[in-house]
Each structure stands twice: as C-alpha cells, then as structure tokens.
Backbone as numpy.savetxt, mean C-alpha at the origin, in Angstrom:
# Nx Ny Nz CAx CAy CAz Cx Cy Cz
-12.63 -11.67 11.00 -13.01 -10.66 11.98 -14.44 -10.91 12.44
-14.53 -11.04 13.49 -15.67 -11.54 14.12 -17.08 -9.98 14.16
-18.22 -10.38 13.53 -19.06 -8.95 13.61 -19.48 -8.21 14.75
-19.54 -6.77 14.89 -20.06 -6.47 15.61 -21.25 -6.28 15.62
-21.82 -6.35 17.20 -23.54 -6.24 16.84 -23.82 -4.67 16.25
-24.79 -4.67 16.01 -24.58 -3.11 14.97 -26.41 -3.15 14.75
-26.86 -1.74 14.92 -28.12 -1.90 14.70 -28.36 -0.45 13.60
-28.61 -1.69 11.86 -28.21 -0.44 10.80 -29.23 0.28 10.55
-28.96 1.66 11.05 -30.27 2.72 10.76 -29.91 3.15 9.33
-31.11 3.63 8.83 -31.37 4.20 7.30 -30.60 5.25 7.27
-30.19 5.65 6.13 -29.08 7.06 6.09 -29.86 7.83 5.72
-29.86 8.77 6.17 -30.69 10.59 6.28 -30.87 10.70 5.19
-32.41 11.49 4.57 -32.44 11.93 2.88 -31.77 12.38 3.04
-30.61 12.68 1.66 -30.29 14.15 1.40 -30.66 14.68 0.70
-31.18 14.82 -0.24 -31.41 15.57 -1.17 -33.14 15.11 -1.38
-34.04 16.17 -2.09 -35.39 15.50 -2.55 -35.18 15.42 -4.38
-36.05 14.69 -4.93 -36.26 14.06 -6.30 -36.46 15.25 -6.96
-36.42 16.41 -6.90 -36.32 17.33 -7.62 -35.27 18.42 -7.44
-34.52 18.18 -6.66 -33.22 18.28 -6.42 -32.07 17.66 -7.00
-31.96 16.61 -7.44 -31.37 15.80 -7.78 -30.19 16.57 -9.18
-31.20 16.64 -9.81 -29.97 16.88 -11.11 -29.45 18.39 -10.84
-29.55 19.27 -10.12 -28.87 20.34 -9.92 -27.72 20.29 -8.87
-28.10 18.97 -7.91 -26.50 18.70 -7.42 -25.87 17.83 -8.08
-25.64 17.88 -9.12 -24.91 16.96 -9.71 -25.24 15.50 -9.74
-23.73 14.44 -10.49 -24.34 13.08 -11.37 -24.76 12.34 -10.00
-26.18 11.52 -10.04 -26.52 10.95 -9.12 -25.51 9.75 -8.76
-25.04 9.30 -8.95 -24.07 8.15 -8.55 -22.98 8.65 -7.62
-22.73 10.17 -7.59 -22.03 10.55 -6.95 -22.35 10.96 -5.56
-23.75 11.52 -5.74 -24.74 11.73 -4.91 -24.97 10.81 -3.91
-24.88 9.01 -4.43 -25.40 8.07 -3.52 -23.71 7.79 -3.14
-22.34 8.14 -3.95 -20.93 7.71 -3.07 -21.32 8.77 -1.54
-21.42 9.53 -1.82 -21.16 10.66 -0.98 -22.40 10.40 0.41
-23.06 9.91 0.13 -24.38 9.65 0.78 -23.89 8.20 2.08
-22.54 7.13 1.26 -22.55 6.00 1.85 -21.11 6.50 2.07
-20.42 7.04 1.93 -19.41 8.32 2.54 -19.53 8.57 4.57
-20.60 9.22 4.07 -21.35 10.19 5.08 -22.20 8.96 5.93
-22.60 8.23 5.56 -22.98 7.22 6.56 -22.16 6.25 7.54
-21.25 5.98 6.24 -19.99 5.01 7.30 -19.40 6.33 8.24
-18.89 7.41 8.26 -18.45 8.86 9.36 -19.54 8.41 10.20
-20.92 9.24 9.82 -22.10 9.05 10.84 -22.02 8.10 11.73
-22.12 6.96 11.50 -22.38 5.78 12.10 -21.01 5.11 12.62
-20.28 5.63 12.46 -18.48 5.21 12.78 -18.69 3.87 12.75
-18.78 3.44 11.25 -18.65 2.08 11.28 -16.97 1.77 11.39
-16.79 0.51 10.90 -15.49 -0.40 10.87 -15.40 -1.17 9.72
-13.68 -1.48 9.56 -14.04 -2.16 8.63 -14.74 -4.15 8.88
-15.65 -4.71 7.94 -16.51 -5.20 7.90 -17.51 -5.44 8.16
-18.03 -4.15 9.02 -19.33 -3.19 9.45 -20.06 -3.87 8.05
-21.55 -3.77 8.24 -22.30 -4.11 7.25 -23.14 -2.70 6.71
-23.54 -2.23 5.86 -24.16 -1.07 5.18 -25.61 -1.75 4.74
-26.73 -0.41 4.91 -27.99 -0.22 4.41 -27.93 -1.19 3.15
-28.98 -1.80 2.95 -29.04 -2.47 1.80 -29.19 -0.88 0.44
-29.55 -1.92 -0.71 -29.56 -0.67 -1.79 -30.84 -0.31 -1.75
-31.71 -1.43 -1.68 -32.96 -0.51 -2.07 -33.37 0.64 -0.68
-32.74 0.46 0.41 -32.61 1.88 1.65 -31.87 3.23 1.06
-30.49 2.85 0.07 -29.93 3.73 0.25 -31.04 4.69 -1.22
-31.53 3.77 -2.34 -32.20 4.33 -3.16 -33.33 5.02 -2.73
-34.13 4.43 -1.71 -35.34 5.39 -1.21 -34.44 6.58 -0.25
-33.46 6.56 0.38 -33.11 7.94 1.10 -32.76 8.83 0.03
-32.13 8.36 -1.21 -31.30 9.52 -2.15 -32.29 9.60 -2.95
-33.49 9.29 -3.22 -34.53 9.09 -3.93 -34.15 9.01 -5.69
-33.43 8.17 -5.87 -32.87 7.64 -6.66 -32.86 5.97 -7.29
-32.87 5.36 -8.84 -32.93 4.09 -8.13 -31.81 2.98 -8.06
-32.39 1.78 -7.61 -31.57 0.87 -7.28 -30.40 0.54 -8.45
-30.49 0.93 -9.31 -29.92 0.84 -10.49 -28.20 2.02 -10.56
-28.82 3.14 -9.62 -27.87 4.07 -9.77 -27.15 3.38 -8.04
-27.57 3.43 -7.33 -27.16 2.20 -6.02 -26.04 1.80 -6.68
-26.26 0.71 -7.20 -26.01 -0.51 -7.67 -24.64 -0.14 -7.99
-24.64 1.19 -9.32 -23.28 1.57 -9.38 -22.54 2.16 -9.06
-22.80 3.19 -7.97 -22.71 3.93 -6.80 -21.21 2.74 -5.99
-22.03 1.71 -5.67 -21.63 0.95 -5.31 -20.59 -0.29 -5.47
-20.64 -0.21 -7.25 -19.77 -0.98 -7.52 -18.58 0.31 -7.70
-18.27 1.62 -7.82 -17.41 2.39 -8.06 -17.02 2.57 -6.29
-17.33 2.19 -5.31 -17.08 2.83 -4.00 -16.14 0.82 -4.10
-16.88 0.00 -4.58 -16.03 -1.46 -4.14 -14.86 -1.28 -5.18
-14.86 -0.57 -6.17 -13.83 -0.77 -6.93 -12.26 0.20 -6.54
-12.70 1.37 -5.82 -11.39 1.99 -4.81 -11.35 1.82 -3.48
-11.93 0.26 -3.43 -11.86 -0.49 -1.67 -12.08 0.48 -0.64
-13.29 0.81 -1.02 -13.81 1.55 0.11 -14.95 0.59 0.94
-15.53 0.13 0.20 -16.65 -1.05 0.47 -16.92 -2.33 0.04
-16.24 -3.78 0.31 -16.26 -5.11 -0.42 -18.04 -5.54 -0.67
-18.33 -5.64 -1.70 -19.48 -6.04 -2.32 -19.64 -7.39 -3.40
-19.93 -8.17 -2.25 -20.03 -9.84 -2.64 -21.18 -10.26 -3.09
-21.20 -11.37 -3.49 -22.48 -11.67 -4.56 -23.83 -12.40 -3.55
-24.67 -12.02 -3.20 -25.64 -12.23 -2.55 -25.37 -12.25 -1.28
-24.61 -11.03 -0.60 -24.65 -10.69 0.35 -24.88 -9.35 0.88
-24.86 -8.42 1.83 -24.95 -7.41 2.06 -23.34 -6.51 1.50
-23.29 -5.09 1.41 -22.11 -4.90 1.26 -21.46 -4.16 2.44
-20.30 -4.68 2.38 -19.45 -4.43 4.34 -18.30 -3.35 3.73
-18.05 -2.48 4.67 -16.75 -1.61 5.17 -15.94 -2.28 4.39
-14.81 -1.78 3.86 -13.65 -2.35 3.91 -12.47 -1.85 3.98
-11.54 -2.40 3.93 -10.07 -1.50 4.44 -9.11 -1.09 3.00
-8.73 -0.58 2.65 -7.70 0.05 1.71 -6.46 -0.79 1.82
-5.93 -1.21 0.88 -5.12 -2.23 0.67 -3.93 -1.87 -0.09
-2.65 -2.27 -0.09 -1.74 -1.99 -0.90 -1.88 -1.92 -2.51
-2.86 -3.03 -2.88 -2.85 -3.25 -4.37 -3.65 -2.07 -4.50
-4.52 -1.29 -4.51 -5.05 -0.57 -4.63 -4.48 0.52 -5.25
-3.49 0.82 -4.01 -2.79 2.21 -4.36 -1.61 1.85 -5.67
-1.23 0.65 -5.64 -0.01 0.21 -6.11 -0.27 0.58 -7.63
-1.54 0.29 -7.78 -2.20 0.18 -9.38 -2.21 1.73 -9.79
-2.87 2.71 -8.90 -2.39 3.58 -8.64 -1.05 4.69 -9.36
-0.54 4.05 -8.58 1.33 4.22 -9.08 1.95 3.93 -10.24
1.11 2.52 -10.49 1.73 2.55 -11.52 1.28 3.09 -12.73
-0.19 2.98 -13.14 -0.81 4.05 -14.12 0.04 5.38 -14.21
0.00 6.21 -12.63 0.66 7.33 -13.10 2.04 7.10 -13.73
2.73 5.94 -13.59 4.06 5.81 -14.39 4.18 5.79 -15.72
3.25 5.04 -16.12 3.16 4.78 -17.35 2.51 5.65 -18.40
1.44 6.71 -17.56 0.82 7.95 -18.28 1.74 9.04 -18.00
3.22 8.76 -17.19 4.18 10.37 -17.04 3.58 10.97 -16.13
2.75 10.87 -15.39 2.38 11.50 -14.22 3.53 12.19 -13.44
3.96 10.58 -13.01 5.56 10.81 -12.00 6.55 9.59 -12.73
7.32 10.34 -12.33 8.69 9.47 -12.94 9.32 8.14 -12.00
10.15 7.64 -12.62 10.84 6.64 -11.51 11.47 7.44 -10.40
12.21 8.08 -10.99 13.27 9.12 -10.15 12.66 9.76 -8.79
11.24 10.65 -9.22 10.58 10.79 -7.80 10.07 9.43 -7.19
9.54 8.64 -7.64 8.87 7.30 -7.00 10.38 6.92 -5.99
11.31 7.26 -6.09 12.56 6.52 -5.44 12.88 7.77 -4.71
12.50 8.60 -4.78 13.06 10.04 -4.09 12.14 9.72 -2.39
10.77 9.22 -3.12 9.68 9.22 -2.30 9.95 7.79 -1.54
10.72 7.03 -1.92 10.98 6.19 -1.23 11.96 5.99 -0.28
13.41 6.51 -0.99 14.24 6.96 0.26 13.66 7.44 1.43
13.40 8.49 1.56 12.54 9.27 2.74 12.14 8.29 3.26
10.88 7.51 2.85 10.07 7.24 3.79 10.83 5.56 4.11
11.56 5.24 3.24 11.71 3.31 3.67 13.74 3.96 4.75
13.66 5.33 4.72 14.92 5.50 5.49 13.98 6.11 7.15
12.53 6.35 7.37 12.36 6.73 8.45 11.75 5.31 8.70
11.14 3.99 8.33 10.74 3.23 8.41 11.82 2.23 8.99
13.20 2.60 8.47 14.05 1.59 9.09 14.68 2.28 10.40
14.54 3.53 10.98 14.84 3.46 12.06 13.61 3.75 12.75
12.93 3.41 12.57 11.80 3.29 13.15 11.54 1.66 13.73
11.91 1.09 13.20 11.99 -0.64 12.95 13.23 -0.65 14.18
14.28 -0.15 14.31 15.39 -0.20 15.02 14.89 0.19 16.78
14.08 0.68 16.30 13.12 1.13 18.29 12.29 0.01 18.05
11.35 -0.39 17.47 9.88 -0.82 17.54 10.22 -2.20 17.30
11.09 -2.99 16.41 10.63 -4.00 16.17 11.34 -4.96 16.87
10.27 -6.10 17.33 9.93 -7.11 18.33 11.60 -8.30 18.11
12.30 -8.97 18.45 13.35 -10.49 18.27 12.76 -10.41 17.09
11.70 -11.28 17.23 10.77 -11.84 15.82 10.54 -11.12 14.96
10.77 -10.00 14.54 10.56 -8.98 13.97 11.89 -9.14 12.92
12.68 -8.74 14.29 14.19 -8.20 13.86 14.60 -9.35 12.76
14.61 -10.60 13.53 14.81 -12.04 13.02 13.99 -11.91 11.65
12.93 -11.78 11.62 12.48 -11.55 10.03 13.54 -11.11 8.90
13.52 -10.11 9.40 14.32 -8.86 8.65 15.79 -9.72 8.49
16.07 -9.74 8.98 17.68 -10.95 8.93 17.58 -12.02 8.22
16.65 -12.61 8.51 16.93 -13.86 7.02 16.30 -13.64 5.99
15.80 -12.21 5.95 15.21 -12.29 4.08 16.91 -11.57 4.09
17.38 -11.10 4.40 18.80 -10.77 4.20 19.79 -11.17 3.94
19.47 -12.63 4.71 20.41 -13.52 4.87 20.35 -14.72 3.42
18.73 -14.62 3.33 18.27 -14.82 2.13 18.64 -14.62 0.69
19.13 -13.31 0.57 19.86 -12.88 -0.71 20.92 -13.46 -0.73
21.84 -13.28 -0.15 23.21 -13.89 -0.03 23.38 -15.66 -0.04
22.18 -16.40 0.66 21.78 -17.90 0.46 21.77 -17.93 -1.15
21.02 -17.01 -1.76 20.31 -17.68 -3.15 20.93 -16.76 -3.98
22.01 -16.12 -3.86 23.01 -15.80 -4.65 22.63 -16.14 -5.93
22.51 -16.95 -6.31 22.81 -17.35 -7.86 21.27 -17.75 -8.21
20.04 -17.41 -7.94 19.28 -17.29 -8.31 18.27 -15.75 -8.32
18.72 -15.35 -9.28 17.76 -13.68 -9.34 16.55 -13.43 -8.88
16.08 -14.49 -9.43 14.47 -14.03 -8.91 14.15 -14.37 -7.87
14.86 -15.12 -6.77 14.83 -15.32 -5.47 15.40 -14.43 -5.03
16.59 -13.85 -5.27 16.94 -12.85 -4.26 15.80 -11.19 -4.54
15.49 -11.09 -5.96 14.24 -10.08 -5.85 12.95 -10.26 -5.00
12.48 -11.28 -4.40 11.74 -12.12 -3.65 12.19 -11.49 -2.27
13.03 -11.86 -2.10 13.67 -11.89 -0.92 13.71 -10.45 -0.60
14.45 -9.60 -1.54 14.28 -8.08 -1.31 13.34 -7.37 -0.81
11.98 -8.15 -1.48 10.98 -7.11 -1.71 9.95 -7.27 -0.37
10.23 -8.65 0.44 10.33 -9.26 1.37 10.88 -8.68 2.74
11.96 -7.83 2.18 12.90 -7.42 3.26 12.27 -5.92 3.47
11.86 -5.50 2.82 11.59 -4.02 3.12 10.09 -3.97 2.74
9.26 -5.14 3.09 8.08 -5.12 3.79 8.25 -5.30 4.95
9.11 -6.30 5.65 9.07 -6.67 6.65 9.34 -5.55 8.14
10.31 -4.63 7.66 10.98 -3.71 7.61 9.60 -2.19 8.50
8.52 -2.53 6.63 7.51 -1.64 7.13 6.55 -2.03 8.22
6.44 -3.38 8.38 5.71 -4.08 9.69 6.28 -3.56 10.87
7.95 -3.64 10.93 8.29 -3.20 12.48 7.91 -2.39 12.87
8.09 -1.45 11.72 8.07 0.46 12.09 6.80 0.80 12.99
5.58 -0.77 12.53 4.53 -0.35 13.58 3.57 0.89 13.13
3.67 1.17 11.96 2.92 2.49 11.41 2.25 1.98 9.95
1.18 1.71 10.13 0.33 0.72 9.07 -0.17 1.68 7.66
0.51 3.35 8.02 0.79 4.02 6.52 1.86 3.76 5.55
2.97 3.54 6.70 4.22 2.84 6.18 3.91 1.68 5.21
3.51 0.49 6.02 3.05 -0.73 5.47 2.29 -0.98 4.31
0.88 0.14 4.20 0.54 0.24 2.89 1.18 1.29 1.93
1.89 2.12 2.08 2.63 2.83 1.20 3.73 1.99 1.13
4.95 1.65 1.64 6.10 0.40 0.90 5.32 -0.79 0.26
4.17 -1.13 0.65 3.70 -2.34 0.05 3.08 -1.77 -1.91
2.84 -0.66 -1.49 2.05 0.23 -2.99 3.72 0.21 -3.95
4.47 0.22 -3.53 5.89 0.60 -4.30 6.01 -1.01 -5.33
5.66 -1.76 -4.46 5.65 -3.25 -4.85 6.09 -3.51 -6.82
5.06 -2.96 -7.40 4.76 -2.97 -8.67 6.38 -2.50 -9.56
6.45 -1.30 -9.22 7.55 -0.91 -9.47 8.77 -1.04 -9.10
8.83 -1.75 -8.02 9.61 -2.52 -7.90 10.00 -3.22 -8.53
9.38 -4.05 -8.93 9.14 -5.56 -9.65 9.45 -4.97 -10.83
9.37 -4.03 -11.42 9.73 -3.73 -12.68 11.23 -3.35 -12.83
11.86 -2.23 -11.88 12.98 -1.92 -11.92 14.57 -2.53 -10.98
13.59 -3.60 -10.04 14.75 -4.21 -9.54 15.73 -4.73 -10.49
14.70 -5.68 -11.26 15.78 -6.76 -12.96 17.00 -5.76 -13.57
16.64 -4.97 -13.79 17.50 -3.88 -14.33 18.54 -3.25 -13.22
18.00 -3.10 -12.33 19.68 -2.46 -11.29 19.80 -3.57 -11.17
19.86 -4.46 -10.62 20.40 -6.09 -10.64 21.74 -6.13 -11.57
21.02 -6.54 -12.49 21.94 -6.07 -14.09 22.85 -5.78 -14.51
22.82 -4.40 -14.11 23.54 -3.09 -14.57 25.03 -3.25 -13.45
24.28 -3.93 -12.35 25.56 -4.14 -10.97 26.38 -5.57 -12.28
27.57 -5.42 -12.45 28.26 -6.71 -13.62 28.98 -7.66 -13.03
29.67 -7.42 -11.91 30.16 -8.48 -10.80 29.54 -9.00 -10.29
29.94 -10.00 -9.60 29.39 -10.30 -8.56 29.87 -9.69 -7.37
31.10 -9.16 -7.13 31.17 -8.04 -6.67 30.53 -7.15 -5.99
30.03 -6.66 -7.27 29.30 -5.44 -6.72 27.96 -5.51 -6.64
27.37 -6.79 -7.25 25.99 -7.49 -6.55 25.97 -7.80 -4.78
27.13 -8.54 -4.49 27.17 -9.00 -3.22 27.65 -7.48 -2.39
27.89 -6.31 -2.99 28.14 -5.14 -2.28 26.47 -4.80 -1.72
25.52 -4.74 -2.37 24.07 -4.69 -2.68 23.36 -5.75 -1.23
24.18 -7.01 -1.14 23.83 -7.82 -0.31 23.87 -7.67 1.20
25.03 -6.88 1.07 26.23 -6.59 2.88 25.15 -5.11 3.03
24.77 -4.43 1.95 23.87 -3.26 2.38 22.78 -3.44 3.41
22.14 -4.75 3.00 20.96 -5.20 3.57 21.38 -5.65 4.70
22.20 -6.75 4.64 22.82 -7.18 6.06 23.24 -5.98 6.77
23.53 -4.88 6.73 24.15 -3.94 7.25 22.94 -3.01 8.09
21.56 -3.27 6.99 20.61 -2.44 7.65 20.05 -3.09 8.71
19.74 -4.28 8.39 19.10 -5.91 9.33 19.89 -5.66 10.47
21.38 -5.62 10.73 22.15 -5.74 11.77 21.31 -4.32 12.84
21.61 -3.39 11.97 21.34 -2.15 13.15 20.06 -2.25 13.35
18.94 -2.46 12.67 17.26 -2.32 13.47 17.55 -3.73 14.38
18.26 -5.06 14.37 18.57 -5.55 15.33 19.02 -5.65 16.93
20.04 -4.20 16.53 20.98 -4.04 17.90 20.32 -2.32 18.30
19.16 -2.31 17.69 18.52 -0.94 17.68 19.04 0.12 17.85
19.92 0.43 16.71 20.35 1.75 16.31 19.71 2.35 15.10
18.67 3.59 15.69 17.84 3.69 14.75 18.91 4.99 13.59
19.64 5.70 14.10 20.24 6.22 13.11 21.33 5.39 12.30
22.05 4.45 12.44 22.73 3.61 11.75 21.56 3.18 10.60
20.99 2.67 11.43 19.97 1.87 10.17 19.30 2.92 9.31
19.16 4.07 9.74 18.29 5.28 8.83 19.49 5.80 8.11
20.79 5.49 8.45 21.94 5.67 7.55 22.48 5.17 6.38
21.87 3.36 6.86 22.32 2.32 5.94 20.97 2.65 5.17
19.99 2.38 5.42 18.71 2.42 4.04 19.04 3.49 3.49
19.63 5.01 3.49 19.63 6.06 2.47 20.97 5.44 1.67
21.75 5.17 2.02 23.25 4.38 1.26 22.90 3.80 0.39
21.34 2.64 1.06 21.11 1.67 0.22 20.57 1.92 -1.17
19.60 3.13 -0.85 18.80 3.98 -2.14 19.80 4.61 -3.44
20.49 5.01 -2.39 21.93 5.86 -3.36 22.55 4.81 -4.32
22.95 3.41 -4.12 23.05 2.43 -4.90 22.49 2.60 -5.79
21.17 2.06 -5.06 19.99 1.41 -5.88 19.72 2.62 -7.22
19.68 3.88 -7.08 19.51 4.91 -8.00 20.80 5.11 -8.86
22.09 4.88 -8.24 22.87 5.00 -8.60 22.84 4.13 -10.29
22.49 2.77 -9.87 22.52 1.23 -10.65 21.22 1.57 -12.01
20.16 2.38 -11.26 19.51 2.79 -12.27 19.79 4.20 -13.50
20.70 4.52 -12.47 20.88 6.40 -13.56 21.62 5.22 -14.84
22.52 4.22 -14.41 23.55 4.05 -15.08 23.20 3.13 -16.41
21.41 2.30 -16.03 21.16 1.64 -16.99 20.14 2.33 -18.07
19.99 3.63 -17.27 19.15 4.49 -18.38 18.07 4.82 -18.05
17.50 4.47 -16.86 16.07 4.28 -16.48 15.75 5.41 -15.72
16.48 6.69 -15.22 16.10 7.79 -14.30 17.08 8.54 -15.35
C-alpha cells in the first residue's frame, strides 16, 4: 500500500502528571490516548503514528509505559509495530479473532454447538449473497474448490483444504469484508472438527452425499439464485451438525 502524505501532529495532553493515577493504569491511559488519535486524525490502515517519546510527553508518562501501551495495542492488531521503524495503523485480521474463538472454546466460554449455530446464519446469508454479487471468476472459484472435493476423494486432508477453501471463497463474493473476517475466524475450529464429521459420515456414500451439497451450493451462487443457495448452505450445516451430534462432539 503505497503511503499517504500525512502531516503527524502531536496528540492532545490528556491528562496532567498528577492526574495520572486517579484515572487509572497508565498503559491504558496511553491505549486510549493512540485510540483517540487514530479517530482524531482519521488515519488508515498503514497511516504512520506519533513516535513514543511524543506520545510519552503528551500523556506525561514514560517511554517505557509507551512502549507497552504499544506492544498490547500491536498485539490485538490494532497497530503493526516493527523493529526500528515507526509504528503504522493496522487492519484486524482473521487470525486474530480466530485465536479468539478458540480460547473461548477451550475455557467453555461457547460451545461448538453455538459456534455452528453462529455459523449457519451467517455462511447461509453469505451464500446468497455470493449468488447476486459474485463476479464468473468468483463463481468459478467456488466451483472447483467443489469440484475439488470430489477430484481428491480419497485424500482427506485435501478435501478439508478444499472445504475450508470453499467457504472462504464463498465469503469473498458476498463482497462484505465482515463476512470474510468472521468465516475466516471460524478457520481454527474448523480444522479441529471437520476430521471428526468426516469420520463419523462411514460410506463413501454418505461422504460423497457431503460432496453434491457443495456442488449443489456452487451451482446456485453460479446461476444466481440467491435463495437456492441460502437453502443449500443451511442443508449443508444440518449435515454437518448432524455428523457431529452423532460423533459426540455437540
């Protein structure tokens, strides 16, 4: 991404040095401070930010609390902070949230069962959404990771590849880049519970039933029928949950 010219003014005190510990932990003080600056200044992402020792003389705080201010704002990709450079904007990313998701899985937060509840919904408005919006090349995507499963039949971890493939691609058409990073955040758990409905399906049969689903959804965001296809992805979920109630996992 090519920079924009940008002329970086100092961010407003907020607070004075004897103020400080009655609004609370200073590190939070300087998130909230480089918060309020990227709004202010409507940066972008890879916009460049105040160096630290600016943001330490505005919060009158020091470079030390900066420093980690800063590494806690780069660590929930709010701001990429590289090693002898300035630190820039940055954009929120799938892995982010994904990690996210999955902690809460593993601490009981949320269960599989809602994580798939929450997915129906949204990967069933994403595919007819894809059925208006998405481009030949688009559509064509979506068709040979489809076509894909059924090619590599007899290799599992290619056709999980291929899946996970298919209903990203899926979230690209829809053209709605919440979509894209929320199906892309599912990723993790995915990857954990596909092996197991896989599995649990004992034919091939009723694996290749799993296969014609996809082809079935690919066909309609193709010939853009967005309710067919918002028909076939909830079918597809109903499987997919189905394959999991049965191996124990919801």
């Amino acid at each position: 991404m090519a920079e924009r010219s940008l002329v970086i003014h100092p961010p407003a005190t907020l607070v004075t040095a004897g103020e400080l510990t009655a609004k609370g932990d200073l590190v939070s003080i300087v998130r909230e401070a480089v918060h309020r600056y990227i709004r202010d200044e409507r940066l972008l992402i890879g916009d460049p930010l105040p160096s630290e020792r600016v943001f330490a003389e505005s919060c009158g705080v020091s470079r030390v609390v900066v420093r980690e201010a800063f590494r806690s704002l780069s660590a929930t990709g709010v701001i990429d902070v590289g090693t002898g450079r300035r630190a820039r904007v940055a954009g929120i990313d799938s892995a982010m949230l994904a990690t996210v998701i999955d902690h809460a899985v593993h601490v009981e937060q949320m269960s599989i069962q809602q994580i798939y509840d929450v997915r129906r919904t949204l990967e069933a408005r994403t595919a007819a959404l894809a059925a208006v919006r998405a481009t030949a090349a688009e559509a064509g995507a979506i068709a040979r990771h489809a076509a894909g499963m059924r090619a590599d039949f007899a290799d599992t971890a290619a056709v999980m590849e291929h899946d996970i493939a298919f209903h990203a691609a899926i979230a690209a058409a829809s053209r709605n880049p919440a979509f894209v990073l929320i199906v892309g955040a599912f990723e993790t758990v995915m990857r954990g519970t596909w092996p197991i409905g896989w599995k649990t399906r004992r034919s091939d049969e009723q694996r290749l039933a799993s296969v014609e689903t996809h082809e079935a959804i690919a066909r309609a965001i193709a010939d853009g029928e967005p309710t067919l296809a918002e028909r076939e992805m909830q079918l597809h979920f109903d499987h997919s949950v189905g394959a999991l109630f049965e191996a124990g996992v919801l």
